[in-house]
């Protein structure tokens, strides 16, 4: 499983998932990730379903499973998206990219950090 991390993430991970037996810290430009290893029999808090919860920030971070080494990942930058409420924008992105089926790995939109305002851009990740 992969988590986007900060230093406090590892502490929360240990508190919430004490039977994780190994991890690797990785970086992709300015984003850091924590690759987490736990056996299904030792996953006492169901990492895929519960992820990590940061109560002070009212935030739950869910991991994604690792992809195989044969994957060909394409990251799409989406711009000039319709200025709709966030749920509407996400629904339209999903509809537009539905032709990719299970190859669509992730979608998201850009929001302004302090206000949460939608900024008209987004991204999609596809395994071709």
mmCIF file of N, CA and C in Angstrom:
data_model
loop_
_atom_site.group_PDB
_atom_site.id
_atom_site.type_symbol
_atom_site.label_atom_id
_atom_site.label_comp_id
_atom_site.label_asym_id
_atom_site.label_seq_id
_atom_site.Cartn_x
_atom_site.Cartn_y
_atom_site.Cartn_z
ATOM 1 N N UNK A 1 0.837 -1.179 0.000
ATOM 2 C CA UNK A 1 0.000 0.000 0.000
ATOM 3 C C UNK A 1 0.876 1.233 0.000
ATOM 4 N N UNK A 2 0.411 2.344 -0.600
ATOM 5 C CA UNK A 2 1.149 3.595 -0.636
ATOM 6 C C UNK A 2 0.369 4.692 0.060
ATOM 7 N N UNK A 3 1.055 5.508 0.843
ATOM 8 C CA UNK A 3 0.479 6.683 1.487
ATOM 9 C C UNK A 3 1.330 7.892 1.145
ATOM 10 N N UNK A 4 0.695 9.029 0.864
ATOM 11 C CA UNK A 4 1.391 10.302 0.770
ATOM 12 C C UNK A 4 1.747 10.672 2.211
ATOM 13 N N UNK A 5 2.993 11.062 2.479
ATOM 14 C CA UNK A 5 3.401 11.176 3.876
ATOM 15 C C UNK A 5 3.984 12.527 4.254
ATOM 16 N N UNK A 6 3.928 12.771 5.530
ATOM 17 C CA UNK A 6 4.714 13.770 6.231
ATOM 18 C C UNK A 6 5.320 13.027 7.410
ATOM 19 N N UNK A 7 6.163 13.680 8.192
ATOM 20 C CA UNK A 7 6.799 12.987 9.315
ATOM 21 C C UNK A 7 5.784 12.476 10.322
ATOM 22 N N UNK A 8 4.722 13.220 10.572
ATOM 23 C CA UNK A 8 3.731 12.769 11.549
ATOM 24 C C UNK A 8 2.963 11.546 11.053
ATOM 25 N N UNK A 9 2.972 11.313 9.767
ATOM 26 C CA UNK A 9 2.268 10.170 9.195
ATOM 27 C C UNK A 9 2.814 8.857 9.742
ATOM 28 N N UNK A 10 4.137 8.752 9.869
ATOM 29 C CA UNK A 10 4.730 7.507 10.360
ATOM 30 C C UNK A 10 4.329 7.234 11.805
ATOM 31 N N UNK A 11 4.222 8.280 12.610
ATOM 32 C CA UNK A 11 3.801 8.118 14.009
ATOM 33 C C UNK A 11 2.358 7.650 14.066
ATOM 34 N N UNK A 12 1.496 8.271 13.276
ATOM 35 C CA UNK A 12 0.089 7.857 13.225
ATOM 36 C C UNK A 12 -0.037 6.436 12.697
ATOM 37 N N UNK A 13 0.770 6.102 11.704
ATOM 38 C CA UNK A 13 0.749 4.751 11.158
ATOM 39 C C UNK A 13 1.052 3.728 12.249
ATOM 40 N N UNK A 14 2.067 3.990 13.049
ATOM 41 C CA UNK A 14 2.451 3.061 14.116
ATOM 42 C C UNK A 14 1.348 2.950 15.173
ATOM 43 N N UNK A 15 0.699 4.078 15.504
ATOM 44 C CA UNK A 15 -0.391 4.058 16.493
ATOM 45 C C UNK A 15 -1.587 3.250 15.984
ATOM 46 N N UNK A 16 -1.982 3.506 14.742
ATOM 47 C CA UNK A 16 -3.207 2.922 14.211
ATOM 48 C C UNK A 16 -3.012 1.530 13.611
ATOM 49 N N UNK A 17 -1.807 1.232 13.171
ATOM 50 C CA UNK A 17 -1.520 -0.056 12.527
ATOM 51 C C UNK A 17 -0.211 -0.608 13.105
ATOM 52 N N UNK A 18 -0.244 -1.050 14.355
ATOM 53 C CA UNK A 18 0.990 -1.442 15.047
ATOM 54 C C UNK A 18 1.681 -2.684 14.476
ATOM 55 N N UNK A 19 1.007 -3.446 13.634
ATOM 56 C CA UNK A 19 1.618 -4.678 13.131
ATOM 57 C C UNK A 19 2.225 -4.523 11.735
ATOM 58 N N UNK A 20 2.334 -3.275 11.248
ATOM 59 C CA UNK A 20 3.084 -3.041 10.015
ATOM 60 C C UNK A 20 4.516 -3.471 10.297
ATOM 61 N N UNK A 21 5.090 -4.315 9.441
ATOM 62 C CA UNK A 21 6.420 -4.847 9.727
ATOM 63 C C UNK A 21 7.548 -4.148 8.972
ATOM 64 N N UNK A 22 7.230 -3.358 7.945
ATOM 65 C CA UNK A 22 8.279 -2.666 7.199
ATOM 66 C C UNK A 22 7.668 -1.530 6.391
ATOM 67 N N UNK A 23 8.517 -0.560 6.040
ATOM 68 C CA UNK A 23 8.086 0.506 5.142
ATOM 69 C C UNK A 23 9.299 1.074 4.424
ATOM 70 N N UNK A 24 9.044 1.695 3.290
ATOM 71 C CA UNK A 24 10.056 2.421 2.543
ATOM 72 C C UNK A 24 9.553 3.832 2.338
ATOM 73 N N UNK A 25 10.409 4.799 2.556
ATOM 74 C CA UNK A 25 10.082 6.192 2.270
ATOM 75 C C UNK A 25 10.567 6.479 0.858
ATOM 76 N N UNK A 26 9.674 7.003 0.010
ATOM 77 C CA UNK A 26 10.013 7.271 -1.388
ATOM 78 C C UNK A 26 9.625 8.696 -1.727
ATOM 79 N N UNK A 27 10.205 9.226 -2.798
ATOM 80 C CA UNK A 27 9.918 10.596 -3.196
ATOM 81 C C UNK A 27 9.736 10.675 -4.707
ATOM 82 N N UNK A 28 8.762 11.485 -5.117
ATOM 83 C CA UNK A 28 8.509 11.755 -6.528
ATOM 84 C C UNK A 28 8.465 13.267 -6.664
ATOM 85 N N UNK A 29 9.588 13.887 -6.925
ATOM 86 C CA UNK A 29 9.741 15.349 -6.950
ATOM 87 C C UNK A 29 9.433 15.906 -5.563
ATOM 88 N N UNK A 30 8.365 16.678 -5.432
ATOM 89 C CA UNK A 30 8.068 17.316 -4.150
ATOM 90 C C UNK A 30 7.129 16.499 -3.266
ATOM 91 N N UNK A 31 6.645 15.363 -3.745
ATOM 92 C CA UNK A 31 5.719 14.544 -2.977
ATOM 93 C C UNK A 31 6.458 13.338 -2.408
ATOM 94 N N UNK A 32 6.216 13.066 -1.128
ATOM 95 C CA UNK A 32 6.811 11.894 -0.480
ATOM 96 C C UNK A 32 5.745 10.837 -0.271
ATOM 97 N N UNK A 33 6.172 9.592 -0.324
ATOM 98 C CA UNK A 33 5.264 8.469 -0.136
ATOM 99 C C UNK A 33 5.857 7.511 0.884
ATOM 100 N N UNK A 34 4.986 6.778 1.516
ATOM 101 C CA UNK A 34 5.392 5.735 2.431
ATOM 102 C C UNK A 34 4.832 4.426 1.889
ATOM 103 N N UNK A 35 5.704 3.516 1.488
ATOM 104 C CA UNK A 35 5.274 2.207 1.026
ATOM 105 C C UNK A 35 5.231 1.303 2.250
ATOM 106 N N UNK A 36 4.046 0.764 2.544
ATOM 107 C CA UNK A 36 3.798 0.049 3.796
ATOM 108 C C UNK A 36 3.636 -1.440 3.524
ATOM 109 N N UNK A 37 4.262 -2.249 4.382
ATOM 110 C CA UNK A 37 4.183 -3.701 4.262
ATOM 111 C C UNK A 37 3.560 -4.288 5.524
ATOM 112 N N UNK A 38 2.492 -5.033 5.338
ATOM 113 C CA UNK A 38 1.845 -5.751 6.436
ATOM 114 C C UNK A 38 1.173 -6.974 5.831
ATOM 115 N N UNK A 39 1.244 -8.091 6.524
ATOM 116 C CA UNK A 39 0.564 -9.283 6.026
ATOM 117 C C UNK A 39 -0.926 -9.165 6.328
ATOM 118 N N UNK A 40 -1.740 -9.798 5.517
ATOM 119 C CA UNK A 40 -3.188 -9.703 5.725
ATOM 120 C C UNK A 40 -3.599 -10.268 7.082
ATOM 121 N N UNK A 41 -2.890 -11.269 7.572
ATOM 122 C CA UNK A 41 -3.234 -11.828 8.879
ATOM 123 C C UNK A 41 -2.866 -10.888 10.028
ATOM 124 N N UNK A 42 -1.892 -10.020 9.808
ATOM 125 C CA UNK A 42 -1.489 -9.068 10.849
ATOM 126 C C UNK A 42 -2.144 -7.686 10.692
ATOM 127 N N UNK A 43 -2.939 -7.505 9.650
ATOM 128 C CA UNK A 43 -3.572 -6.197 9.415
ATOM 129 C C UNK A 43 -4.809 -6.066 10.305
ATOM 130 N N UNK A 44 -4.568 -5.788 11.584
ATOM 131 C CA UNK A 44 -5.641 -5.773 12.574
ATOM 132 C C UNK A 44 -6.591 -4.586 12.423
ATOM 133 N N UNK A 45 -6.201 -3.553 11.708
ATOM 134 C CA UNK A 45 -7.051 -2.368 11.581
ATOM 135 C C UNK A 45 -7.452 -2.109 10.132
ATOM 136 N N UNK A 46 -7.328 -3.087 9.242
ATOM 137 C CA UNK A 46 -7.796 -3.024 7.856
ATOM 138 C C UNK A 46 -7.307 -1.770 7.127
ATOM 139 N N UNK A 47 -6.027 -1.744 6.802
ATOM 140 C CA UNK A 47 -5.424 -0.581 6.132
ATOM 141 C C UNK A 47 -6.166 -0.178 4.854
ATOM 142 N N UNK A 48 -6.506 -1.110 3.951
ATOM 143 C CA UNK A 48 -7.180 -0.657 2.716
ATOM 144 C C UNK A 48 -8.503 0.060 2.962
ATOM 145 N N UNK A 49 -9.253 -0.361 3.954
ATOM 146 C CA UNK A 49 -10.561 0.235 4.203
ATOM 147 C C UNK A 49 -10.491 1.470 5.106
ATOM 148 N N UNK A 50 -9.611 1.441 6.105
ATOM 149 C CA UNK A 50 -9.556 2.529 7.085
ATOM 150 C C UNK A 50 -8.455 3.542 6.827
ATOM 151 N N UNK A 51 -7.391 3.138 6.148
ATOM 152 C CA UNK A 51 -6.293 4.053 5.872
ATOM 153 C C UNK A 51 -5.708 4.625 7.147
ATOM 154 N N UNK A 52 -5.322 5.881 7.080
ATOM 155 C CA UNK A 52 -4.830 6.618 8.242
ATOM 156 C C UNK A 52 -5.785 7.750 8.544
ATOM 157 N N UNK A 53 -6.082 7.946 9.797
ATOM 158 C CA UNK A 53 -6.994 9.013 10.215
ATOM 159 C C UNK A 53 -6.191 10.034 11.009
ATOM 160 N N UNK A 54 -6.321 11.309 10.611
ATOM 161 C CA UNK A 54 -5.692 12.415 11.317
ATOM 162 C C UNK A 54 -6.820 13.217 11.968
ATOM 163 N N UNK A 55 -7.146 12.907 13.234
ATOM 164 C CA UNK A 55 -8.321 13.497 13.879
ATOM 165 C C UNK A 55 -8.274 15.023 13.974
ATOM 166 N N UNK A 56 -7.109 15.584 14.249
ATOM 167 C CA UNK A 56 -7.019 17.042 14.383
ATOM 168 C C UNK A 56 -7.353 17.765 13.081
ATOM 169 N N UNK A 57 -7.042 17.145 11.962
ATOM 170 C CA UNK A 57 -7.305 17.755 10.655
ATOM 171 C C UNK A 57 -8.626 17.277 10.051
ATOM 172 N N UNK A 58 -9.339 16.390 10.757
ATOM 173 C CA UNK A 58 -10.574 15.795 10.227
ATOM 174 C C UNK A 58 -10.310 15.206 8.843
ATOM 175 N N UNK A 59 -9.244 14.395 8.755
ATOM 176 C CA UNK A 59 -8.782 13.883 7.475
ATOM 177 C C UNK A 59 -8.552 12.380 7.559
ATOM 178 N N UNK A 60 -9.025 11.666 6.544
ATOM 179 C CA UNK A 60 -8.747 10.247 6.397
ATOM 180 C C UNK A 60 -8.003 10.073 5.078
ATOM 181 N N UNK A 61 -6.841 9.432 5.119
ATOM 182 C CA UNK A 61 -6.038 9.189 3.924
ATOM 183 C C UNK A 61 -6.104 7.703 3.617
ATOM 184 N N UNK A 62 -6.599 7.382 2.431
ATOM 185 C CA UNK A 62 -6.720 5.985 2.016
ATOM 186 C C UNK A 62 -5.572 5.631 1.081
ATOM 187 N N UNK A 63 -5.016 4.448 1.228
ATOM 188 C CA UNK A 63 -3.890 4.058 0.376
ATOM 189 C C UNK A 63 -4.364 3.497 -0.955
ATOM 190 N N UNK A 64 -3.411 3.325 -1.834
ATOM 191 C CA UNK A 64 -3.683 2.600 -3.067
ATOM 192 C C UNK A 64 -2.758 1.392 -3.103
ATOM 193 N N UNK A 65 -3.178 0.340 -3.753
ATOM 194 C CA UNK A 65 -2.330 -0.837 -3.859
ATOM 195 C C UNK A 65 -1.242 -0.578 -4.901
ATOM 196 N N UNK A 66 -0.160 -1.269 -4.758
ATOM 197 C CA UNK A 66 0.947 -1.138 -5.703
ATOM 198 C C UNK A 66 0.521 -1.679 -7.061
ATOM 199 N N UNK A 67 1.099 -1.129 -8.113
ATOM 200 C CA UNK A 67 0.812 -1.615 -9.463
ATOM 201 C C UNK A 67 1.958 -2.518 -9.904
ATOM 202 N N UNK A 68 1.685 -3.374 -10.871
ATOM 203 C CA UNK A 68 2.735 -4.295 -11.303
ATOM 204 C C UNK A 68 3.762 -3.586 -12.179
ATOM 205 N N UNK A 69 4.898 -4.231 -12.365
ATOM 206 C CA UNK A 69 5.992 -3.595 -13.092
ATOM 207 C C UNK A 69 5.767 -3.541 -14.600
ATOM 208 N N UNK A 70 4.699 -4.133 -15.099
ATOM 209 C CA UNK A 70 4.359 -4.077 -16.520
ATOM 210 C C UNK A 70 3.457 -2.888 -16.856
ATOM 211 N N UNK A 71 3.026 -2.157 -15.851
ATOM 212 C CA UNK A 71 2.093 -1.055 -16.058
ATOM 213 C C UNK A 71 2.741 0.073 -16.856
ATOM 214 N N UNK A 72 1.941 0.723 -17.672
ATOM 215 C CA UNK A 72 2.372 1.914 -18.408
ATOM 216 C C UNK A 72 1.453 3.046 -17.960
ATOM 217 N N UNK A 73 1.948 3.819 -17.026
ATOM 218 C CA UNK A 73 1.131 4.844 -16.382
ATOM 219 C C UNK A 73 1.250 6.171 -17.131
ATOM 220 N N UNK A 74 0.092 6.753 -17.400
ATOM 221 C CA UNK A 74 0.012 8.067 -18.033
ATOM 222 C C UNK A 74 -0.678 9.002 -17.052
ATOM 223 N N UNK A 75 -0.066 10.157 -16.813
ATOM 224 C CA UNK A 75 -0.665 11.185 -15.953
ATOM 225 C C UNK A 75 -1.188 12.294 -16.858
ATOM 226 N N UNK A 76 -2.483 12.516 -16.786
ATOM 227 C CA UNK A 76 -3.115 13.551 -17.602
ATOM 228 C C UNK A 76 -3.360 14.797 -16.764
ATOM 229 N N UNK A 77 -2.982 15.940 -17.301
ATOM 230 C CA UNK A 77 -3.334 17.215 -16.674
ATOM 231 C C UNK A 77 -4.599 17.702 -17.362
ATOM 232 N N UNK A 78 -5.611 17.975 -16.575
ATOM 233 C CA UNK A 78 -6.897 18.420 -17.109
ATOM 234 C C UNK A 78 -7.052 19.912 -16.820
ATOM 235 N N UNK A 79 -7.368 20.679 -17.846
ATOM 236 C CA UNK A 79 -7.530 22.123 -17.652
ATOM 237 C C UNK A 79 -8.844 22.591 -18.257
ATOM 238 N N UNK A 80 -9.227 23.780 -17.889
ATOM 239 C CA UNK A 80 -10.474 24.394 -18.381
ATOM 240 C C UNK A 80 -11.678 23.495 -18.116
ATOM 241 N N UNK A 81 -11.706 22.888 -16.942
ATOM 242 C CA UNK A 81 -12.843 22.063 -16.557
ATOM 243 C C UNK A 81 -14.037 22.962 -16.249
ATOM 244 N N UNK A 82 -15.257 22.434 -16.383
ATOM 245 C CA UNK A 82 -16.440 23.263 -16.111
ATOM 246 C C UNK A 82 -16.473 23.701 -14.651
ATOM 247 N N UNK A 83 -16.796 24.943 -14.436
ATOM 248 C CA UNK A 83 -16.809 25.515 -13.089
ATOM 249 C C UNK A 83 -18.107 25.148 -12.388
ATOM 250 N N UNK A 84 -18.185 23.889 -12.007
ATOM 251 C CA UNK A 84 -19.348 23.331 -11.327
ATOM 252 C C UNK A 84 -18.975 23.023 -9.888
ATOM 253 N N UNK A 85 -19.953 22.690 -9.048
ATOM 254 C CA UNK A 85 -19.606 22.191 -7.723
ATOM 255 C C UNK A 85 -18.695 20.961 -7.852
ATOM 256 N N UNK A 86 -17.861 20.743 -6.864
ATOM 257 C CA UNK A 86 -16.829 19.708 -6.924
ATOM 258 C C UNK A 86 -17.401 18.337 -7.288
ATOM 259 N N UNK A 87 -18.512 17.930 -6.674
ATOM 260 C CA UNK A 87 -19.097 16.622 -6.983
ATOM 261 C C UNK A 87 -19.472 16.519 -8.456
ATOM 262 N N UNK A 88 -19.992 17.605 -9.012
ATOM 263 C CA UNK A 88 -20.375 17.621 -10.423
ATOM 264 C C UNK A 88 -19.183 17.514 -11.349
ATOM 265 N N UNK A 89 -18.100 18.199 -11.005
ATOM 266 C CA UNK A 89 -16.888 18.141 -11.823
ATOM 267 C C UNK A 89 -16.318 16.721 -11.805
ATOM 268 N N UNK A 90 -16.202 16.133 -10.615
ATOM 269 C CA UNK A 90 -15.668 14.780 -10.509
ATOM 270 C C UNK A 90 -16.525 13.779 -11.271
ATOM 271 N N UNK A 91 -17.836 13.920 -11.179
ATOM 272 C CA UNK A 91 -18.745 13.024 -11.904
ATOM 273 C C UNK A 91 -18.539 13.144 -13.408
ATOM 274 N N UNK A 92 -18.362 14.376 -13.902
ATOM 275 C CA UNK A 92 -18.159 14.559 -15.344
ATOM 276 C C UNK A 92 -16.808 14.029 -15.806
ATOM 277 N N UNK A 93 -15.783 14.173 -14.972
ATOM 278 C CA UNK A 93 -14.477 13.599 -15.326
ATOM 279 C C UNK A 93 -14.609 12.087 -15.424
ATOM 280 N N UNK A 94 -15.257 11.469 -14.441
ATOM 281 C CA UNK A 94 -15.442 10.004 -14.465
ATOM 282 C C UNK A 94 -16.208 9.575 -15.710
ATOM 283 N N UNK A 95 -17.263 10.310 -16.053
ATOM 284 C CA UNK A 95 -18.055 9.982 -17.238
ATOM 285 C C UNK A 95 -17.215 10.109 -18.499
ATOM 286 N N UNK A 96 -16.459 11.194 -18.607
ATOM 287 C CA UNK A 96 -15.638 11.430 -19.795
ATOM 288 C C UNK A 96 -14.556 10.380 -19.973
ATOM 289 N N UNK A 97 -14.005 9.895 -18.872
ATOM 290 C CA UNK A 97 -12.898 8.944 -18.947
ATOM 291 C C UNK A 97 -13.345 7.491 -18.746
ATOM 292 N N UNK A 98 -14.654 7.264 -18.721
ATOM 293 C CA UNK A 98 -15.187 5.909 -18.510
ATOM 294 C C UNK A 98 -14.753 4.945 -19.601
ATOM 295 N N UNK A 99 -14.413 5.452 -20.773
ATOM 296 C CA UNK A 99 -13.965 4.580 -21.865
ATOM 297 C C UNK A 99 -12.702 3.803 -21.486
ATOM 298 N N UNK A 100 -11.959 4.285 -20.498
ATOM 299 C CA UNK A 100 -10.753 3.597 -20.061
ATOM 300 C C UNK A 100 -11.057 2.471 -19.070
ATOM 301 N N UNK A 101 -12.299 2.395 -18.575
ATOM 302 C CA UNK A 101 -12.711 1.320 -17.671
ATOM 303 C C UNK A 101 -11.823 1.212 -16.453
ATOM 304 N N UNK A 102 -11.381 -0.013 -16.158
ATOM 305 C CA UNK A 102 -10.535 -0.262 -14.986
ATOM 306 C C UNK A 102 -9.143 0.335 -15.111
ATOM 307 N N UNK A 103 -8.774 0.790 -16.300
ATOM 308 C CA UNK A 103 -7.462 1.403 -16.495
ATOM 309 C C UNK A 103 -7.384 2.786 -15.853
ATOM 310 N N UNK A 104 -8.529 3.377 -15.536
ATOM 311 C CA UNK A 104 -8.555 4.670 -14.852
ATOM 312 C C UNK A 104 -8.230 4.430 -13.382
ATOM 313 N N UNK A 105 -7.045 4.845 -12.967
ATOM 314 C CA UNK A 105 -6.570 4.561 -11.615
ATOM 315 C C UNK A 105 -6.940 5.633 -10.610
ATOM 316 N N UNK A 106 -6.965 6.901 -11.048
ATOM 317 C CA UNK A 106 -7.249 7.988 -10.104
ATOM 318 C C UNK A 106 -7.668 9.234 -10.865
ATOM 319 N N UNK A 107 -8.492 10.043 -10.204
ATOM 320 C CA UNK A 107 -8.830 11.369 -10.713
ATOM 321 C C UNK A 107 -8.811 12.331 -9.534
ATOM 322 N N UNK A 108 -8.668 13.587 -9.835
ATOM 323 C CA UNK A 108 -8.711 14.602 -8.785
ATOM 324 C C UNK A 108 -8.806 15.979 -9.400
ATOM 325 N N UNK A 109 -9.086 16.944 -8.559
ATOM 326 C CA UNK A 109 -9.183 18.327 -9.027
ATOM 327 C C UNK A 109 -8.331 19.228 -8.143
ATOM 328 N N UNK A 110 -7.971 20.382 -8.698
ATOM 329 C CA UNK A 110 -7.180 21.352 -7.957
ATOM 330 C C UNK A 110 -8.073 22.304 -7.185
ATOM 331 N N UNK A 111 -7.771 22.464 -5.907
ATOM 332 C CA UNK A 111 -8.499 23.431 -5.086
ATOM 333 C C UNK A 111 -7.495 24.349 -4.391
ATOM 334 N N UNK A 112 -7.922 25.539 -4.109
ATOM 335 C CA UNK A 112 -7.084 26.502 -3.399
ATOM 336 C C UNK A 112 -6.974 26.046 -1.951
ATOM 337 N N UNK A 113 -5.755 26.031 -1.422
ATOM 338 C CA UNK A 113 -5.485 25.433 -0.112
ATOM 339 C C UNK A 113 -6.308 26.047 1.020
ATOM 340 N N UNK A 114 -6.306 27.344 1.138
ATOM 341 C CA UNK A 114 -6.952 28.005 2.282
ATOM 342 C C UNK A 114 -8.474 27.993 2.220
ATOM 343 N N UNK A 115 -9.033 28.089 1.012
ATOM 344 C CA UNK A 115 -10.489 28.222 0.895
ATOM 345 C C UNK A 115 -11.197 26.974 0.398
ATOM 346 N N UNK A 116 -10.451 26.108 -0.289
ATOM 347 C CA UNK A 116 -11.076 24.931 -0.885
ATOM 348 C C UNK A 116 -11.783 25.227 -2.194
ATOM 349 N N UNK A 117 -11.632 26.442 -2.734
ATOM 350 C CA UNK A 117 -12.276 26.788 -4.002
ATOM 351 C C UNK A 117 -11.692 25.964 -5.137
ATOM 352 N N UNK A 118 -12.554 25.482 -6.011
ATOM 353 C CA UNK A 118 -12.146 24.756 -7.204
ATOM 354 C C UNK A 118 -11.452 25.731 -8.152
ATOM 355 N N UNK A 119 -10.317 25.295 -8.734
ATOM 356 C CA UNK A 119 -9.490 26.184 -9.546
ATOM 357 C C UNK A 119 -9.582 25.906 -11.050
ATOM 358 N N UNK A 120 -10.480 25.007 -11.472
ATOM 359 C CA UNK A 120 -10.672 24.763 -12.902
ATOM 360 C C UNK A 120 -9.729 23.754 -13.527
ATOM 361 N N UNK A 121 -8.901 23.100 -12.717
ATOM 362 C CA UNK A 121 -7.969 22.122 -13.262
ATOM 363 C C UNK A 121 -8.073 20.813 -12.481
ATOM 364 N N UNK A 122 -7.476 19.784 -13.052
ATOM 365 C CA UNK A 122 -7.497 18.499 -12.376
ATOM 366 C C UNK A 122 -6.490 17.549 -12.984
ATOM 367 N N UNK A 123 -6.613 16.279 -12.671
ATOM 368 C CA UNK A 123 -5.692 15.280 -13.199
ATOM 369 C C UNK A 123 -6.404 13.942 -13.283
ATOM 370 N N UNK A 124 -5.831 13.067 -14.061
ATOM 371 C CA UNK A 124 -6.263 11.672 -14.151
ATOM 372 C C UNK A 124 -5.012 10.813 -14.310
ATOM 373 N N UNK A 125 -5.067 9.597 -13.793
ATOM 374 C CA UNK A 125 -3.972 8.649 -13.915
ATOM 375 C C UNK A 125 -4.555 7.403 -14.573
ATOM 376 N N UNK A 126 -3.917 6.993 -15.674
ATOM 377 C CA UNK A 126 -4.430 5.880 -16.474
ATOM 378 C C UNK A 126 -3.311 4.878 -16.709
ATOM 379 N N UNK A 127 -3.650 3.597 -16.614
ATOM 380 C CA UNK A 127 -2.717 2.531 -16.961
ATOM 381 C C UNK A 127 -3.089 2.068 -18.359
ATOM 382 N N UNK A 128 -2.266 2.411 -19.341
ATOM 383 C CA UNK A 128 -2.580 2.017 -20.716
ATOM 384 C C UNK A 128 -1.968 0.693 -20.960
#
